[in-house]
PDB file of C-alpha atoms in Angstrom:
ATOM      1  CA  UNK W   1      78.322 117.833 116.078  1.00  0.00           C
ATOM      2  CA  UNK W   2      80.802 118.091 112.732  1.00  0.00           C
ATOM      3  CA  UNK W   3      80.623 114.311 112.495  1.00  0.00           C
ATOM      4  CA  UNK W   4      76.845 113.812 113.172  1.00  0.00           C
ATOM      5  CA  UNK W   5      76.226 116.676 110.302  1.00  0.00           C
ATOM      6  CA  UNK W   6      78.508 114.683 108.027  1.00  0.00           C
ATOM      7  CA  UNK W   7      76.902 111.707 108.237  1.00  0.00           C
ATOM      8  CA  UNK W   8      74.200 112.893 107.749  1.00  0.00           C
ATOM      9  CA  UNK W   9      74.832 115.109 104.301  1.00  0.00           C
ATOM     10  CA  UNK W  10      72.806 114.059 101.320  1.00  0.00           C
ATOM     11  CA  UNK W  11      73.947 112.928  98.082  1.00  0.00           C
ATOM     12  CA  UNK W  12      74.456 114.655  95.327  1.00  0.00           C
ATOM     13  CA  UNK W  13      74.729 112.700  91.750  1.00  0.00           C
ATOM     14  CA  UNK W  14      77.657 113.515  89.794  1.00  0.00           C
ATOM     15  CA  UNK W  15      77.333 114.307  85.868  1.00  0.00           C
ATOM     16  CA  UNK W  16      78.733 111.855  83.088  1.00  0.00           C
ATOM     17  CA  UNK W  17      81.291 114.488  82.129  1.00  0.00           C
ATOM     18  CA  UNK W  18      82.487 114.666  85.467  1.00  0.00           C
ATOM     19  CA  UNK W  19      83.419 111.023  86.102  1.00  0.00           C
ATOM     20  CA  UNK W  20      84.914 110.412  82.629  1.00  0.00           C
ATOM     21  CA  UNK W  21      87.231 113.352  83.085  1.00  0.00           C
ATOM     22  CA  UNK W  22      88.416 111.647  86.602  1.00  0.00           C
ATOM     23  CA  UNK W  23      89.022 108.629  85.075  1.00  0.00           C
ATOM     24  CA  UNK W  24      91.307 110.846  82.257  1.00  0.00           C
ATOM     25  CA  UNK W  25      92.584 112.461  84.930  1.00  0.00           C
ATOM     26  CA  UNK W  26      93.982 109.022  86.930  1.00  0.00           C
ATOM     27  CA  UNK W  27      95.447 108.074  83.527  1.00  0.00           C
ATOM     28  CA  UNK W  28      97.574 111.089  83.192  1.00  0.00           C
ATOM     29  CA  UNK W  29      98.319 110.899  86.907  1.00  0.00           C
ATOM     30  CA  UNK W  30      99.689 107.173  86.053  1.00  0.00           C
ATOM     31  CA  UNK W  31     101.636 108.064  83.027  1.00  0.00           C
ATOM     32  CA  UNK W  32     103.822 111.378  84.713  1.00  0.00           C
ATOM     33  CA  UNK W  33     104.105 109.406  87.979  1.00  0.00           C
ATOM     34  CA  UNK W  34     105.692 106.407  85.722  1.00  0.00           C
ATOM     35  CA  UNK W  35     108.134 108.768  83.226  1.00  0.00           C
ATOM     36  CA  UNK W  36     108.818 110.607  86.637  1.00  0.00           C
ATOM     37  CA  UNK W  37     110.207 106.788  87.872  1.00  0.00           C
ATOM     38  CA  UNK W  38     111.896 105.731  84.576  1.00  0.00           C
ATOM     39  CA  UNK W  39     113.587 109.235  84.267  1.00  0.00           C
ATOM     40  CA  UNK W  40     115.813 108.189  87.437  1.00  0.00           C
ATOM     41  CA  UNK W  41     116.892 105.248  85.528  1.00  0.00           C
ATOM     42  CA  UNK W  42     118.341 107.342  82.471  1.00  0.00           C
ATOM     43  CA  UNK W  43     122.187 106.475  83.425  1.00  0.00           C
ATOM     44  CA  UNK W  44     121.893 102.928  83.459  1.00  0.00           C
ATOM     45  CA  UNK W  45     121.876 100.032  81.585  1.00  0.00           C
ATOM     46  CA  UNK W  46     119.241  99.849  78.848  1.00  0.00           C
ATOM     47  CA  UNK W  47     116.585  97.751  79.304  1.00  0.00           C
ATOM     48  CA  UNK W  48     117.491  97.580  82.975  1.00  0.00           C
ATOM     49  CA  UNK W  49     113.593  97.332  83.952  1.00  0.00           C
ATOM     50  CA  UNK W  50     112.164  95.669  81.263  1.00  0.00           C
ATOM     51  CA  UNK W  51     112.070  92.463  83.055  1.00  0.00           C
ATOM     52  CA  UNK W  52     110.390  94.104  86.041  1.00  0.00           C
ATOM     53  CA  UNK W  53     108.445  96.211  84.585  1.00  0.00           C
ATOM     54  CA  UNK W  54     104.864  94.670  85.669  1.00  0.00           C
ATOM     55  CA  UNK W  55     105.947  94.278  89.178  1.00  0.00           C
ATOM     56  CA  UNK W  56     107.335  97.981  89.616  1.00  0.00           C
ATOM     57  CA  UNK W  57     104.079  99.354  87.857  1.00  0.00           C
ATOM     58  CA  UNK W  58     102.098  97.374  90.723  1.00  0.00           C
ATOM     59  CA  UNK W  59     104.363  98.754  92.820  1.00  0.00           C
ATOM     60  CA  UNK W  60     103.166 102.672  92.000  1.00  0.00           C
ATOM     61  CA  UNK W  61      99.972 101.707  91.647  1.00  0.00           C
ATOM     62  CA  UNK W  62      99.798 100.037  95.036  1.00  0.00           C
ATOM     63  CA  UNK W  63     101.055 103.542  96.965  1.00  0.00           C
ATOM     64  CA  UNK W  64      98.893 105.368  94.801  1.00  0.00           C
ATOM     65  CA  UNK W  65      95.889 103.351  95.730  1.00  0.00           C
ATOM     66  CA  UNK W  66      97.255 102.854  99.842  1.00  0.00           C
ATOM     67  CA  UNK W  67      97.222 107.418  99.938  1.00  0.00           C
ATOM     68  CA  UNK W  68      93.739 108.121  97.438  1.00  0.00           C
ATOM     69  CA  UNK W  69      91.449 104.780  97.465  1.00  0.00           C
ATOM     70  CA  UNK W  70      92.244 103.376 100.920  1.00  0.00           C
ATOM     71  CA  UNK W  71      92.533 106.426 102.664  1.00  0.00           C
ATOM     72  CA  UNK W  72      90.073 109.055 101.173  1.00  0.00           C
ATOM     73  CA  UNK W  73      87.718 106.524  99.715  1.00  0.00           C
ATOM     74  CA  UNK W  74      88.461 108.975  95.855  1.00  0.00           C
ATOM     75  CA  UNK W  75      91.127 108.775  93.264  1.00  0.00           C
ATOM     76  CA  UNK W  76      93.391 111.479  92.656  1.00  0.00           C
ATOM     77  CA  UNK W  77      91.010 112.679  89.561  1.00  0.00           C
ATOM     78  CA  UNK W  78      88.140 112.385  91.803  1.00  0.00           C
ATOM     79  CA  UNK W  79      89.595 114.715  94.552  1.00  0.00           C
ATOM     80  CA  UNK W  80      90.420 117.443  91.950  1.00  0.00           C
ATOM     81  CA  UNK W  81      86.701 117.356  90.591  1.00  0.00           C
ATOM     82  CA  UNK W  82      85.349 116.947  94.140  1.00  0.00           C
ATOM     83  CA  UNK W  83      84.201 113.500  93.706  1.00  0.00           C
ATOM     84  CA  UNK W  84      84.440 110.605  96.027  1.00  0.00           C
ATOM     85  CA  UNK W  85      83.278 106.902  96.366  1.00  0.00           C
ATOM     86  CA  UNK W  86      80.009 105.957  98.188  1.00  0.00           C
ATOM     87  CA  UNK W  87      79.703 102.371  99.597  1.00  0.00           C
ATOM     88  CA  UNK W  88      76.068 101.721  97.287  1.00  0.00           C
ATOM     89  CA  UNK W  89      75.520  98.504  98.909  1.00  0.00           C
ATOM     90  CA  UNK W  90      74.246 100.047 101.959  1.00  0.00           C
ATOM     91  CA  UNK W  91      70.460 100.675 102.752  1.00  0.00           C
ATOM     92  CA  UNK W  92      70.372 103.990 103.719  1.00  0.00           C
ATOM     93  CA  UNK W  93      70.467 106.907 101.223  1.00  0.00           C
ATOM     94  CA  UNK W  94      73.273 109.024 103.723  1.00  0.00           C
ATOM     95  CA  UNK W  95      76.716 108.480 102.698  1.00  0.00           C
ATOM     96  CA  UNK W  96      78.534 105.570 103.562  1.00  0.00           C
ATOM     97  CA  UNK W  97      82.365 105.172 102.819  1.00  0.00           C
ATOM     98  CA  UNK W  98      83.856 102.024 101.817  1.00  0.00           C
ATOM     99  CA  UNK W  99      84.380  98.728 103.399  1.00  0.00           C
ATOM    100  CA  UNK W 100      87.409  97.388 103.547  1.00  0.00           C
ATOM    101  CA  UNK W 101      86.553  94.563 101.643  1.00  0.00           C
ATOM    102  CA  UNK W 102      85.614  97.082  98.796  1.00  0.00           C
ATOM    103  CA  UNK W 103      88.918  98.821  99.263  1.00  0.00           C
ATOM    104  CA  UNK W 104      90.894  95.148  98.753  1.00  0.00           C
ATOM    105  CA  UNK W 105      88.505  94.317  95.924  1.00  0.00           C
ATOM    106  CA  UNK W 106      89.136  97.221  94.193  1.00  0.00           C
ATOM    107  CA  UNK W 107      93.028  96.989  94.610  1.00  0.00           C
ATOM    108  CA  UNK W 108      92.809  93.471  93.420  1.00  0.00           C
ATOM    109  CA  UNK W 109      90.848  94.246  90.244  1.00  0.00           C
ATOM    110  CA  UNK W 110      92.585  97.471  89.203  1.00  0.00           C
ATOM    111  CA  UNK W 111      96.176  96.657  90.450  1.00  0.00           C
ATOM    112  CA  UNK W 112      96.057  92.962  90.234  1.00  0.00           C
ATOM    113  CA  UNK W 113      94.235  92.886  87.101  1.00  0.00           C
ATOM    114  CA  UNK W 114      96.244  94.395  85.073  1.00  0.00           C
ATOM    115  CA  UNK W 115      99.565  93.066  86.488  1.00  0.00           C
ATOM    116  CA  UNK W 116      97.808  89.607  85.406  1.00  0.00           C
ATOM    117  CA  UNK W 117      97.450  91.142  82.010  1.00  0.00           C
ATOM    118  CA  UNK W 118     101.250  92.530  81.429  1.00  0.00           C
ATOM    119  CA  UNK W 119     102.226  89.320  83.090  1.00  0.00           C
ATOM    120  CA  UNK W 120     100.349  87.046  81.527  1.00  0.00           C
ATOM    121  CA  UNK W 121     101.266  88.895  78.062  1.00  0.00           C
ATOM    122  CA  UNK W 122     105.533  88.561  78.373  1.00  0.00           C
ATOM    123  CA  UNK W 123     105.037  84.665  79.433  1.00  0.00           C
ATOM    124  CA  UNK W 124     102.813  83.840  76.679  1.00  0.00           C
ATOM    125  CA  UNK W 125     104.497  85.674  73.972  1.00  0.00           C
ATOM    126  CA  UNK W 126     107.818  83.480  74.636  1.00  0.00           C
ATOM    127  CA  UNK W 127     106.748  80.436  74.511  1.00  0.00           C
ATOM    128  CA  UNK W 128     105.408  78.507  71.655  1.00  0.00           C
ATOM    129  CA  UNK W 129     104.323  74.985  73.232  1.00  0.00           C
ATOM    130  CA  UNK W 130     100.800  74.036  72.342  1.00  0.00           C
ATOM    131  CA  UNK W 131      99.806  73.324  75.647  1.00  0.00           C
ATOM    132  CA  UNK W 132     100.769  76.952  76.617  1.00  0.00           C
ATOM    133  CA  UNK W 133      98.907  78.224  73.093  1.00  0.00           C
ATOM    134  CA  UNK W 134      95.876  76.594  74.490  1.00  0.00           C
ATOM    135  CA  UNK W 135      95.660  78.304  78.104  1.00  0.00           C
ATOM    136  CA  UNK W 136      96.662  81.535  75.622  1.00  0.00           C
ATOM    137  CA  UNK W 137      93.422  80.965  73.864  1.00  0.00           C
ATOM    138  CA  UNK W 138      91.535  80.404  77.199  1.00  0.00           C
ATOM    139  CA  UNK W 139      92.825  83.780  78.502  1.00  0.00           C
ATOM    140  CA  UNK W 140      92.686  85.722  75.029  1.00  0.00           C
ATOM    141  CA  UNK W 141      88.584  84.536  75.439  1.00  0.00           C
ATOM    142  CA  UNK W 142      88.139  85.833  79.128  1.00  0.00           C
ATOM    143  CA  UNK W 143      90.067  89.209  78.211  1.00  0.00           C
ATOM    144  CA  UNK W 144      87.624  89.666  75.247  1.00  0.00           C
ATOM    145  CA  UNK W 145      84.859  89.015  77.598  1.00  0.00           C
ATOM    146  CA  UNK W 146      85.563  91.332  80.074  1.00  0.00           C
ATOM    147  CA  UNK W 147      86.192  93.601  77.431  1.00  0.00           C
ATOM    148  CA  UNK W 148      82.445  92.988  75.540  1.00  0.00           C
ATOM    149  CA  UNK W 149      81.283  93.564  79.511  1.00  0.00           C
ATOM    150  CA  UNK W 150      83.483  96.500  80.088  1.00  0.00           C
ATOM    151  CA  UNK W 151      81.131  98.148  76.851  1.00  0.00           C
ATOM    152  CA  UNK W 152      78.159  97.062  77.909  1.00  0.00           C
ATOM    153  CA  UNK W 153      78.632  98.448  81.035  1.00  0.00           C
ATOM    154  CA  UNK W 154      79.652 102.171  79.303  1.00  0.00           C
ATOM    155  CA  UNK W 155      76.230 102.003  77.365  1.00  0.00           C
ATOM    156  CA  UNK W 156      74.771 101.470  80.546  1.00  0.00           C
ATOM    157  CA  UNK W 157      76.263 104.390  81.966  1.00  0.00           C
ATOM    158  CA  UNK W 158      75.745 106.487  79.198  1.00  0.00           C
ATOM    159  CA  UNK W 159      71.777 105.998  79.836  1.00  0.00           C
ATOM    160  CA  UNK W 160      71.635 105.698  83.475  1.00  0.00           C
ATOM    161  CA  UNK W 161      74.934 107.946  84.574  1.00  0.00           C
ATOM    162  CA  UNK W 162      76.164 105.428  87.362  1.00  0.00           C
ATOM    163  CA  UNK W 163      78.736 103.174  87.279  1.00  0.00           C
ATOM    164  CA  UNK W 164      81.183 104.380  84.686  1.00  0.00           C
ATOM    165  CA  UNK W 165      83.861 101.024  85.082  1.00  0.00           C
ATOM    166  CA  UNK W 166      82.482  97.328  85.560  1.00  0.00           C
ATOM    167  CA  UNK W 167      84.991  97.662  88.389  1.00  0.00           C
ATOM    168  CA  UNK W 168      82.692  99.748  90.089  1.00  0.00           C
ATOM    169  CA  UNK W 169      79.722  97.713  88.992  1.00  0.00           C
ATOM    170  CA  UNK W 170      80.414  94.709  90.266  1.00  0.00           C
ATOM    171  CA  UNK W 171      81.733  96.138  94.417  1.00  0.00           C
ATOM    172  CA  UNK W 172      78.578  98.317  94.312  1.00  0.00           C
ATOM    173  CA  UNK W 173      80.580 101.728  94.621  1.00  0.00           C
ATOM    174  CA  UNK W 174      79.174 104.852  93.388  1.00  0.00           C
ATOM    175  CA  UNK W 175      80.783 108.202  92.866  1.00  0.00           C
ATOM    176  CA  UNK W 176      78.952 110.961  94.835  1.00  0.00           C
ATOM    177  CA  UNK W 177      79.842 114.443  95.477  1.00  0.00           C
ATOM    178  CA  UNK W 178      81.770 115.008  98.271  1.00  0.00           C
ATOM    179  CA  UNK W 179      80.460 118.571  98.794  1.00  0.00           C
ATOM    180  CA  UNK W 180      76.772 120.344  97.145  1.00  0.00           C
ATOM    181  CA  UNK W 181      77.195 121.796  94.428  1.00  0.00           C
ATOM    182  CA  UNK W 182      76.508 125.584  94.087  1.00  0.00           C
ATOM    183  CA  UNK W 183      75.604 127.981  91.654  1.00  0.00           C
ATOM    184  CA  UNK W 184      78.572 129.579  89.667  1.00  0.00           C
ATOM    185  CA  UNK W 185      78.401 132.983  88.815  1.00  0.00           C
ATOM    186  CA  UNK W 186      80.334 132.706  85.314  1.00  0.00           C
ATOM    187  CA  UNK W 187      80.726 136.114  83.477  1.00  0.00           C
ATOM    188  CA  UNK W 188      80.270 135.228  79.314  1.00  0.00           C
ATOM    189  CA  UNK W 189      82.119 138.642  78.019  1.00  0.00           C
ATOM    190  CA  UNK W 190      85.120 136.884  77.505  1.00  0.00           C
ATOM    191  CA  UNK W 191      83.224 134.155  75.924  1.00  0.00           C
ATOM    192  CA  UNK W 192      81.484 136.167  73.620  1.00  0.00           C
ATOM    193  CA  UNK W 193      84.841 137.924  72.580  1.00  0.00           C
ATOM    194  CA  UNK W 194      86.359 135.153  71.931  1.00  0.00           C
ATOM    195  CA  UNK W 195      83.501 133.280  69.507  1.00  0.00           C
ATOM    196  CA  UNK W 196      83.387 136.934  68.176  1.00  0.00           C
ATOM    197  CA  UNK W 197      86.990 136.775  67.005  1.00  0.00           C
ATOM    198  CA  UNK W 198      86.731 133.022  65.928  1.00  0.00           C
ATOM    199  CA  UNK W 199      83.758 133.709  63.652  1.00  0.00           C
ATOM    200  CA  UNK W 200      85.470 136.715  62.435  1.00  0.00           C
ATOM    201  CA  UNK W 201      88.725 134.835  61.511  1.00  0.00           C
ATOM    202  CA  UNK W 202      86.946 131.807  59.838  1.00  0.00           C
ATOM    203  CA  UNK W 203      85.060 134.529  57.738  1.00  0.00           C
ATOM    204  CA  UNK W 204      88.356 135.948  56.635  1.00  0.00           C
ATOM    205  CA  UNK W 205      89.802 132.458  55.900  1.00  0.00           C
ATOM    206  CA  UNK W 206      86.653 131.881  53.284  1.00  0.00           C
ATOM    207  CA  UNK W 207      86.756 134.928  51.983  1.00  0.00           C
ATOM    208  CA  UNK W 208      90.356 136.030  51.735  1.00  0.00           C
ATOM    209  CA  UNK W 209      90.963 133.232  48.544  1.00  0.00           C
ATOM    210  CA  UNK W 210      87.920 134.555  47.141  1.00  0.00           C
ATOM    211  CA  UNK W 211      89.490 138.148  46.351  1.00  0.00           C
ATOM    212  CA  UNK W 212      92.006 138.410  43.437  1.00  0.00           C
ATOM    213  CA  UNK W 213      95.100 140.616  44.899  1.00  0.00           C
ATOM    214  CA  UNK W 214      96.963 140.406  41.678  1.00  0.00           C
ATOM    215  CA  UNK W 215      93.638 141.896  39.834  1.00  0.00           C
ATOM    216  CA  UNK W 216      93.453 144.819  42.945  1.00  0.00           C
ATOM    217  CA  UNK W 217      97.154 145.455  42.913  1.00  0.00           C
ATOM    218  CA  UNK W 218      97.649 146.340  39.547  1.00  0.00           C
ATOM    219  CA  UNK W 219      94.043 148.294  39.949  1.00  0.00           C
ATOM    220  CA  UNK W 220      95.394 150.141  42.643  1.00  0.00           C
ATOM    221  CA  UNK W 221      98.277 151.275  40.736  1.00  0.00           C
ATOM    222  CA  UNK W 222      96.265 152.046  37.732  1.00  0.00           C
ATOM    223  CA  UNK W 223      94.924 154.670  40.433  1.00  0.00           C
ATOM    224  CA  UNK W 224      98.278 156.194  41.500  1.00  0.00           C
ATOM    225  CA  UNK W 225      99.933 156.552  38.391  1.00  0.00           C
ATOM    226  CA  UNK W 226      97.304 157.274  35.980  1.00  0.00           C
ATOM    227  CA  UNK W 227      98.087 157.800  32.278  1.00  0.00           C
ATOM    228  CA  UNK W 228      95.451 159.868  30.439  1.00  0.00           C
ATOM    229  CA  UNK W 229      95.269 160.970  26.996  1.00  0.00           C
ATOM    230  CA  UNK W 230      97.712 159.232  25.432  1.00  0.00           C
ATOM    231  CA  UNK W 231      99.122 160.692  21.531  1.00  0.00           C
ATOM    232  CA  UNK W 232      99.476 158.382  18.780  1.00  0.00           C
ATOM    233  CA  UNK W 233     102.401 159.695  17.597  1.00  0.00           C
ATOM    234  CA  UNK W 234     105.604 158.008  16.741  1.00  0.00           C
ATOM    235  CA  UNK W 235     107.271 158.887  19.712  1.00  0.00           C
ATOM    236  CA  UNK W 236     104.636 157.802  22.190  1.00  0.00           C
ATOM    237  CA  UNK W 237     104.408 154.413  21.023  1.00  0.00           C
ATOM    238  CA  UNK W 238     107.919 154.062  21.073  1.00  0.00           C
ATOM    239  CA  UNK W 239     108.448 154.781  24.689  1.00  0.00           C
ATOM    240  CA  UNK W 240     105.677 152.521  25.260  1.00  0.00           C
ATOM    241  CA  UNK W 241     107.211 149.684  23.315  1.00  0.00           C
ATOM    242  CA  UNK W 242     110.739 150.176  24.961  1.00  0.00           C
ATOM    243  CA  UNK W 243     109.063 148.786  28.779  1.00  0.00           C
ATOM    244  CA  UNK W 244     106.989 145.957  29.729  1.00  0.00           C
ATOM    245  CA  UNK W 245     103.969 147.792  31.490  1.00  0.00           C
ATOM    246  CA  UNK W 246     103.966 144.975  34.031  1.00  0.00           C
ATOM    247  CA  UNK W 247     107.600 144.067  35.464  1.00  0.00           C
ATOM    248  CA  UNK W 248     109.130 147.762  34.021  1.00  0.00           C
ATOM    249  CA  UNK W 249     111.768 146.187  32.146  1.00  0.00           C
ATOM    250  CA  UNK W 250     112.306 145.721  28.415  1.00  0.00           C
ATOM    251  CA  UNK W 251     110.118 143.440  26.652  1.00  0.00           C
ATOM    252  CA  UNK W 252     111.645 139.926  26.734  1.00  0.00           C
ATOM    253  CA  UNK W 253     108.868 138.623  23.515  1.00  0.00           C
ATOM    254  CA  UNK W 254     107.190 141.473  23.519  1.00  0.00           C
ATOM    255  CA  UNK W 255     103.067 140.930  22.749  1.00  0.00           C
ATOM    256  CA  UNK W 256      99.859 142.958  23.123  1.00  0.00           C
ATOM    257  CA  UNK W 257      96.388 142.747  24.124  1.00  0.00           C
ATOM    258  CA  UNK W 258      94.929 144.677  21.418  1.00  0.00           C
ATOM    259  CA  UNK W 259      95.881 148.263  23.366  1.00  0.00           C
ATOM    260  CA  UNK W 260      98.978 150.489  23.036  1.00  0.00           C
ATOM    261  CA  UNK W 261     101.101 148.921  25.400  1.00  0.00           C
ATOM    262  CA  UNK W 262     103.630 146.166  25.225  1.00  0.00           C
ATOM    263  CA  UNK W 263     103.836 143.219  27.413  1.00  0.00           C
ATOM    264  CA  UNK W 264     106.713 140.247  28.045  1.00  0.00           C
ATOM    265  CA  UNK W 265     105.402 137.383  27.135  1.00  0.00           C
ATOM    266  CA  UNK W 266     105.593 135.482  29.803  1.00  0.00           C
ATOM    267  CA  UNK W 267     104.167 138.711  32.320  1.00  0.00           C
ATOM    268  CA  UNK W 268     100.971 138.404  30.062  1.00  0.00           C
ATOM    269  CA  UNK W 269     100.420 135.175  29.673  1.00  0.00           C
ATOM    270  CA  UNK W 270     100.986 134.091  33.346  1.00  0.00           C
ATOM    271  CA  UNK W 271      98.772 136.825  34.467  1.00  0.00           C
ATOM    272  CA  UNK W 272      95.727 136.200  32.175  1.00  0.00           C
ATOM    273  CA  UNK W 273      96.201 132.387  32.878  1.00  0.00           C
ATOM    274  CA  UNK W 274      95.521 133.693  36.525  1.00  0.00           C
ATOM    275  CA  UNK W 275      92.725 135.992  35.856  1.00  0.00           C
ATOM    276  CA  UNK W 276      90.591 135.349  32.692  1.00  0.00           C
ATOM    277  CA  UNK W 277      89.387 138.868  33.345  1.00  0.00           C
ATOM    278  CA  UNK W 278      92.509 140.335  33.488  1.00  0.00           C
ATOM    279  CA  UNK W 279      93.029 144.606  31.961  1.00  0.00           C
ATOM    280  CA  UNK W 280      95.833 146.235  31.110  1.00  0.00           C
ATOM    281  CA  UNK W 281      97.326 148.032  34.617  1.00  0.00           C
ATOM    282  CA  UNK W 282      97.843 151.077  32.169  1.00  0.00           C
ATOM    283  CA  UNK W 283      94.717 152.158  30.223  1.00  0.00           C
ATOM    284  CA  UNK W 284      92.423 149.349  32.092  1.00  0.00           C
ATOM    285  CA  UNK W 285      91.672 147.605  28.256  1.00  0.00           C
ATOM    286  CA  UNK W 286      90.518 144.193  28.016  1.00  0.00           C
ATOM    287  CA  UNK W 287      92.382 141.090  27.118  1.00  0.00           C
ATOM    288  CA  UNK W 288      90.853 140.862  23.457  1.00  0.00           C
ATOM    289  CA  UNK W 289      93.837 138.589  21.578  1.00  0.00           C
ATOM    290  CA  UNK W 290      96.851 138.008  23.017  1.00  0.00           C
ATOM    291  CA  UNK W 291      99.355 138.570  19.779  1.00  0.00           C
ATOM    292  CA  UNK W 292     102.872 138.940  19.255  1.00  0.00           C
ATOM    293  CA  UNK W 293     104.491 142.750  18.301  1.00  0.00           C
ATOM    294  CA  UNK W 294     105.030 142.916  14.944  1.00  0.00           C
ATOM    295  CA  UNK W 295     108.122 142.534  13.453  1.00  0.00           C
ATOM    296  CA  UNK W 296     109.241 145.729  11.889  1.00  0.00           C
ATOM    297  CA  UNK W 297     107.830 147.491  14.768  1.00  0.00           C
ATOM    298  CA  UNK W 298     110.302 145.940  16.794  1.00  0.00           C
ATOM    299  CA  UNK W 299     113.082 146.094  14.443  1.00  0.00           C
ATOM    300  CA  UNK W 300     112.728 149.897  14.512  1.00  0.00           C
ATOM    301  CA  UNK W 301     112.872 149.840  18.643  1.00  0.00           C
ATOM    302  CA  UNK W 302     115.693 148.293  18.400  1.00  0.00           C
ATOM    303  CA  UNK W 303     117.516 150.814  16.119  1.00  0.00           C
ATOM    304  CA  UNK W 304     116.002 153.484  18.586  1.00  0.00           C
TER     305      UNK W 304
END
């Protein structure tokens, strides 16, 4: 009853998205299944399967294919998605795994193909004969070929969403879904907290260089250590002229703005270069000229 209602499920199409990520899925499958191998050949010699290296890849990819292709008609990528491979050469529209002959064919083009190719590769790219530069040439022209096929076949894919090697193409074997699909209830609150956050941070990444923190600093402390009404006597413009209102220190080429308090030179100038709108942190006066203290005045600090 089980195998009556099996053969008789219908089939469900699989999405574009779906089959590409198998076949990215196989790939990495191939590549940690190979540094796996190689990383049991660490203590020996150097080098020590470089002149096997086609045959042992074959190798892997033969017991890969004999326990996914040949035995559960999917590849590894396909199982994880819950894809598998429909024989499309049959008439009827049930699902039908694949022949045999399919099975060999596809070992043969996958495996076999690209032995041929790594093969082919280290004996041509030894030997400089001209007769061997010819068959080169031949083979170069085939691979580029099957290559121009190989993308005509993806645009083809990309419009009809079957087929997504030539491999496939040419055996008639379609990737189906091995069970129908149902309706995910997905929950979007994490979602929506997340694009909340991202648009959030990007706002704060274009706006953050926007905002002069020199300018608010020095504002800010303007604020919490006001100085109001300031004499003009002697004495206050001498304890004025004795520290740098920026850096606290004493004057090091002292210079003004055009308001009663001294500045370093280089705390001024570095500063307005910064902001052309820069005020004094004290009294909150405009940068009007930027001119050096006179000398007697400083002459007399000095003797103070």
């Amino acid at each position: 009853m089980a195998s009556s209602i099996g053969n008789e499920k219908s089939v469900n199409p699989v999405l574009r998205i779906s089959q590409l990520d198998a076949l990215e899925l196989n790939k990495a499958l191939e590549q940690l299944v190979w540094s796996q191998f190689t990383s049991c050949f660490h203590g020996f010699k150097p080098g020590v399967l470089a002149h096997i290296e086609p045959e042992v890849k074959a190798f892997l990819w033969l017991l890969l294919w004999r326990f996914t292709i040949y035995s559960k008609n999917a590849t590894v990528g396909q199982a994880i998605l819950n894809i598998q491979y429909k024989n499309n050469l049959s008439q009827t529209e049930k699902y039908q795994p694949l022949s045999k002959h399919q099975k060999l064919w596809y070992l043969i083009f996958t495996v076999g193909g690209r032995w041929l190719e790594e093969r082919c590769y280290d004996f041509f790219s030894n030997r400089q004969l001209q007769s061997v530069s010819k068959i080169k040439q031949y083979i170069n022209f085939g691979a580029g070929i099957l290559k121009i096929c190989g993308l005509v076949n993806f645009l083809i894919f990309l419009q009809k969403g079957t087929f997504a090697t030539l491999t496939e193409r040419i055996l008639g074997i379609k990737s189906v879904f091995c069970k129908p699909q149902s309706v995910r209830q997905v929950g979007f609150e994490y979602m929506n907290r997340e694009l909340l956050w991202h648009g959030f941070a990007e706002f704060l990444i274009y706006l953050l260089p926007l905002i002069n923190v020199q300018k608010l600093k020095l504002k800010i402390c303007s604020w919490c250590l006001p100085i109001a009404n300031l004499s003009n006597s002697e004495k206050t413009l001498t304890a004025h002229y004795k520290v740098c209102s920026l850096c606290g220190e004493w004057p090091t080429m002292p210079h003004t703005i055009g308001c009663s308090h001294v500045f370093c030179y280089y705390c001024i100038k570095s500063n307005y270069l910064f902001d052309m709108y820069f005020t004094c942190p004290k009294c909150g006066s405009e940068v009007h000229s930027l001119q050096p203290l006179k000398y007697k005045i400083e002459m007399t600090e000095l003797h103070v």
